[in-house]
Structure formats: structure tokens, C-alpha cells
Amino acid sequence: MNIKSIKQILLAGMVSCGMAAGLTACSEWNDHYEGAADAGTAGGTLWKQMKANPQLSDFCDVLEQTKVYRMHKKTPVSYADLLNGDQAFTVMAPKNNTFNKDSLLQLVQTVTGDSAVEKSFVQNHITRSLVSAKPGTTKLLMLNLKQLYMKDNTIDGVPVSVPNAKTSNGVLHVIDHALSYKHNLFEMLCDHPQLSVIGENLRRFNEDVFDPDASVSNGVVDGVPVYVDSVVYERNRLLNAIGYLEAEDSSYMVVVPTTEGWKEVYDEASQYFKYDQSIEKRDSLQQYYTMHALMEDAVFNMTDQKSINDSLISVPYINMVQNYAKGKKVYHVFQKPFATGGILDGAQPIQCSNGTIYTTSKWSFTPVDTYFKEIFVEGENTYYLFEYDRCSYNIRSVTGDSISNNKYLRITPLQATDNWSLNYQILNTLSGSYDVYAVILPKSVYDHDKPDMRPCKFKASINYLDENGKAQSYACLTEAGKSEFTTNPERVDTVLLACDFKFPACNFGQSNMNFSIMIQCSITARQTSQYAREMYLDCIYLRPHNSKSEEQ
């Protein structure tokens, strides 16, 4: 279960069943926590003891005015009501004049300020656990899910002036001043003035998810389950696949540019994720994949890194990078990040409760090193071979440094004079410019003793959709402007099918057959003695134009 659901389950008990002051209406929840520990009965409830202490009047004023929120909605229950009920808590109550009471009371009068005061101040001083000050170190999980530590009569370094006051519903500690609120990575991205534009983009993907297993069922009515207490937790569907930046028990490193740098790279990246007019919700897809492209290489799980001074590996690819095929570009691994020219060169750290954000004025990455990737279609991967004609094929294995994945597709015509064709689906193209290649293996790869040394002659075309969703086809030309390509049967032949070919619309995340590359044998009957119709296709690949990675 996501850690945020735990919070919702805790809060569910506070306000379920429509409780008013005293929270007596939800007896099952109160019965669950009542007597959970021997809290004692001296001095009444937590609330009554705090109310009777003149040093805690400021804290009490805030508790009276702050309402409990549930599922983003304000309830009629205040934290004074909550702490005057039967549920068990431990409260760290700060003395008067150690926090800005007036500022907090002004905030609770605003629409968003009330929930902000609840999370960053009130819940930061209350835990569901019953904790007494004692020798050693005790970890506390506060109601806002922040982790604090009690050690040597201090709480997170703040002295406890009156420890271990027993009440009928918990334990009260009077502390010398308010506890500092520690932003987690997600909160810092949202709240820091130089990073909030990133947070605004991330918040678009927040969503509420109903958890039937944690909710309290009341049977089925007309075939529909009914719940007397529905538990809903919040998640970010974009970050859910990258990193749990809100999880307080995690440890991440994030590198992002500040406002102007972010706007620049966001505008640049969004141009690569332009969908055609026929795609439903194309603007939403563009926003999602632009953000995903920028964030997936900006987040690093520190528990997965062997040595951060040597290299950093992005979260989604920690296992994948170990399996990159030899000869192909390695993505998502960043060498010597703190060295000159590294992604963290000159970056400024901001410490958060669950990791560190490194800020830069400029984006530390380039498109061709992150999201604008090479696209490989292996010849032997016949899953993407959705159309073929006048040929048979079989997959063969061979070991060779220059052979992709050590496999290739042997293509032979059905009849000696048949001009065959193959059409491979191409996935995840971006609306950018590519150089398109086909890699043809020499004849000796199959017959070492007496290979047929005649070349093969073929045509190629790129099929795609334009901005309006209309199917288009581009006939590939040689560098000399000819429509037919001739292979070199003596070596691994990397044939440039198209240079600087721009897709006007991307098909990233789509599964249609409209984006493909067709290869057609093109040999006349009179040319049969000069050319061979058999071909050994290693792969087809698309390389971002002007990419400096070495050819295969």
C-alpha cells in the first residue's frame, strides 16, 4: 500500500461516521484505540491538560481553529475536539511565543491555508503512537507522516521542558519551541519559489484512488458495493513510475533547473511530443510525456547507487542498463556527476526530509542523451514484421562484435525471380529529425566456404502520419539521389536510407501500424545474374539527426 494511503486510513478514523465534538459517534474506531496503552487518567484528556496550562494558550488557540481535513474536504471536527475524545495520541506542545500564532490563525481563515496549517504545523506536533521520553533514541511517525526522533529528552533537537504528562487519552510533552516542518522532495518542488513551476506541472497528475480493501463496507445494494467509510489516497500517476518523492521513508536525489532554465527545456521537449490531430486528448498526452521525459532522468534512488561520485543511474532503468546490447548507446547512466561537465557540476543542494534536490540554472541534460533516443528494430524481431510478401524468412544466430544481438533475419524469395517486401512497424518515434539506417550483413555470415557475393538491390520507404493524421509515405533516396540501394556483400553494410528525416507528428506511446519502414527487393529479370535476391537483415534503426554516437 502506498504510504499516502496509510495517512488516509489514520484520518478516516478521526472523522468517519460524521462525528461532531467529542467524536463519540464513531464508537468502533474509538473502541479500537481506547486503552491501546496505559495512558493513565491524571488531569483528564490531552486537550483539558493543555487548556489548563497557561504556557500553551497559543497552541490551544490554533488547535481550536484548525479543522481536520479528509479527502481534501474540511470536516466540522477541530483538533481541539479530536484531542478531547477517546482516541489515543502523543502531543508535543510548544510553549507560547515560540511560533507565529497570528500568522497561523490568519491562514486557517483561507480556503487552502487551513489544510496547510493542519499538515505543516498541527500534525507536525502529534503522533498516533504513545511515546514516553526515555534513554536512547525513538523514531516518531507524526500524523503528517514526517519522521522525527526523540533522544536524550529532546525531540528533533528541541528540549522537552515537561516530559511524560499522562492523560486519559495519551501522553503530553511540553517543548521549548515549535518543531520545524521538513519539506519532502515533492513539497519542495511545489513550494520553493525557484522550483514551483515544476511543481505546478507535476500537480496536474495528482489523482485520488479509492481503496476498497481499506474502506469499511456496508454490504451491496442493487449489485453495487456500499461503504460507510470510504478510504481514498492520493497519488501522482507520473511520479508513480519514476520515484515516490513524497515517501518520507525513502532517499532520493533530484536534479532540476530553476524557473527560467525549466521553462526553456520544457518548451524544447514539448516540441518532440506533438501528436497529430486525430489523437484523442493529444494536448494531455503531450503534457504527460513531456514531463515524463524530463523527470525520468532527473530522479535517482540513493539505495540503488553504488558510488555517486563515479556514476548515477536513473530510477526507471536501474536494472535495464545492465542489459544494454554491446555497440548500442547507453542511456540513463551519468558518469562522474560532480566532476567538471557532469550533471551536478556547480549544482546547489537543498536538503529535504527524504533526500536532496540539486538546482542548476541550466538543464544538465541534452535531448539525445535522455528522451530523444535511438530506435532499434531488430531484423529477427518478427513481432514487428506485420506485413511481408513473396518471401520466406528464418531467424539465425551468429556471434560477432558488429552484429546486433547476435541474430539476424535471413530473407529468401519464394521463387527465384520474386521481388519480395517486408514492412516493419516503428514505435515511439518523436516529432523530430532522424537519420534512418538498415544494417545488412555480408554473405559470408551464412556461407563461410562459397558465399554468393552478388549484392542485393532494394528500395525503401518510410510510412507515417502528418499533423492532420493523414497517412503519408516517403520514398527513400540514396545520397546520389537514386531510388534504389545496393548492398555491399563483403562487409557489414550500414545503409543510410534517409538523412534528416523529420516526423511531423510523433507516435510515442501509440501502437498503430501507420508508422513503419518497408524494404522491397528491386531486381529486374535481366539483372538476376548480376544481383542476388537473398538478404541478411541485421536491424533497422533511427538515430537522432546530428547525434554524435558512433555508428554500429
PDB file of C-alpha atoms in Angstrom, residues 47 49-65 93-99 101-102 105 121 174:
ATOM      1  CA  TRP A  47      -6.990  18.875  25.465  1.00  0.00           C
ATOM      2  CA  GLN A  49      -4.460  19.423  30.302  1.00  0.00           C
ATOM      3  CA  MET A  50      -3.195  21.749  27.568  1.00  0.00           C
ATOM      4  CA  LYS A  51      -6.090  24.150  28.120  1.00  0.00           C
ATOM      5  CA  ALA A  52      -5.256  24.331  31.813  1.00  0.00           C
ATOM      6  CA  ASN A  53      -1.612  25.209  31.124  1.00  0.00           C
ATOM      7  CA  PRO A  54      -1.186  28.990  30.564  1.00  0.00           C
ATOM      8  CA  GLN A  55       2.111  28.350  28.724  1.00  0.00           C
ATOM      9  CA  LEU A  56       0.191  26.510  25.975  1.00  0.00           C
ATOM     10  CA  SER A  57      -2.599  29.011  25.260  1.00  0.00           C
ATOM     11  CA  ASP A  58      -1.173  29.937  21.824  1.00  0.00           C
ATOM     12  CA  PHE A  59      -1.056  26.279  20.774  1.00  0.00           C
ATOM     13  CA  CYS A  60      -4.596  25.735  22.061  1.00  0.00           C
ATOM     14  CA  ASP A  61      -5.892  28.706  20.067  1.00  0.00           C
ATOM     15  CA  VAL A  62      -4.506  27.178  16.873  1.00  0.00           C
ATOM     16  CA  LEU A  63      -5.913  23.729  17.699  1.00  0.00           C
ATOM     17  CA  GLU A  64      -9.376  25.200  18.238  1.00  0.00           C
ATOM     18  CA  GLN A  65      -9.353  26.978  14.879  1.00  0.00           C
ATOM     19  CA  ALA A  93       3.010  21.079  22.669  1.00  0.00           C
ATOM     20  CA  PRO A  94       5.215  24.147  22.019  1.00  0.00           C
ATOM     21  CA  LYS A  95       5.284  26.977  24.539  1.00  0.00           C
ATOM     22  CA  ASN A  96       3.830  30.413  23.879  1.00  0.00           C
ATOM     23  CA  ASN A  97       5.761  32.930  21.787  1.00  0.00           C
ATOM     24  CA  THR A  98       7.837  30.233  20.038  1.00  0.00           C
ATOM     25  CA  PHE A  99       5.838  30.348  16.793  1.00  0.00           C
ATOM     26  CA  LYS A 101       0.287  32.264  16.240  1.00  0.00           C
ATOM     27  CA  ASP A 102      -1.295  35.245  14.487  1.00  0.00           C
ATOM     28  CA  LEU A 105      -4.733  31.912  12.666  1.00  0.00           C
ATOM     29  CA  PHE A 121       2.076  22.716  11.942  1.00  0.00           C
ATOM     30  CA  VAL A 174       5.731  20.379  26.667  1.00  0.00           C
TER      31      VAL A 174
END
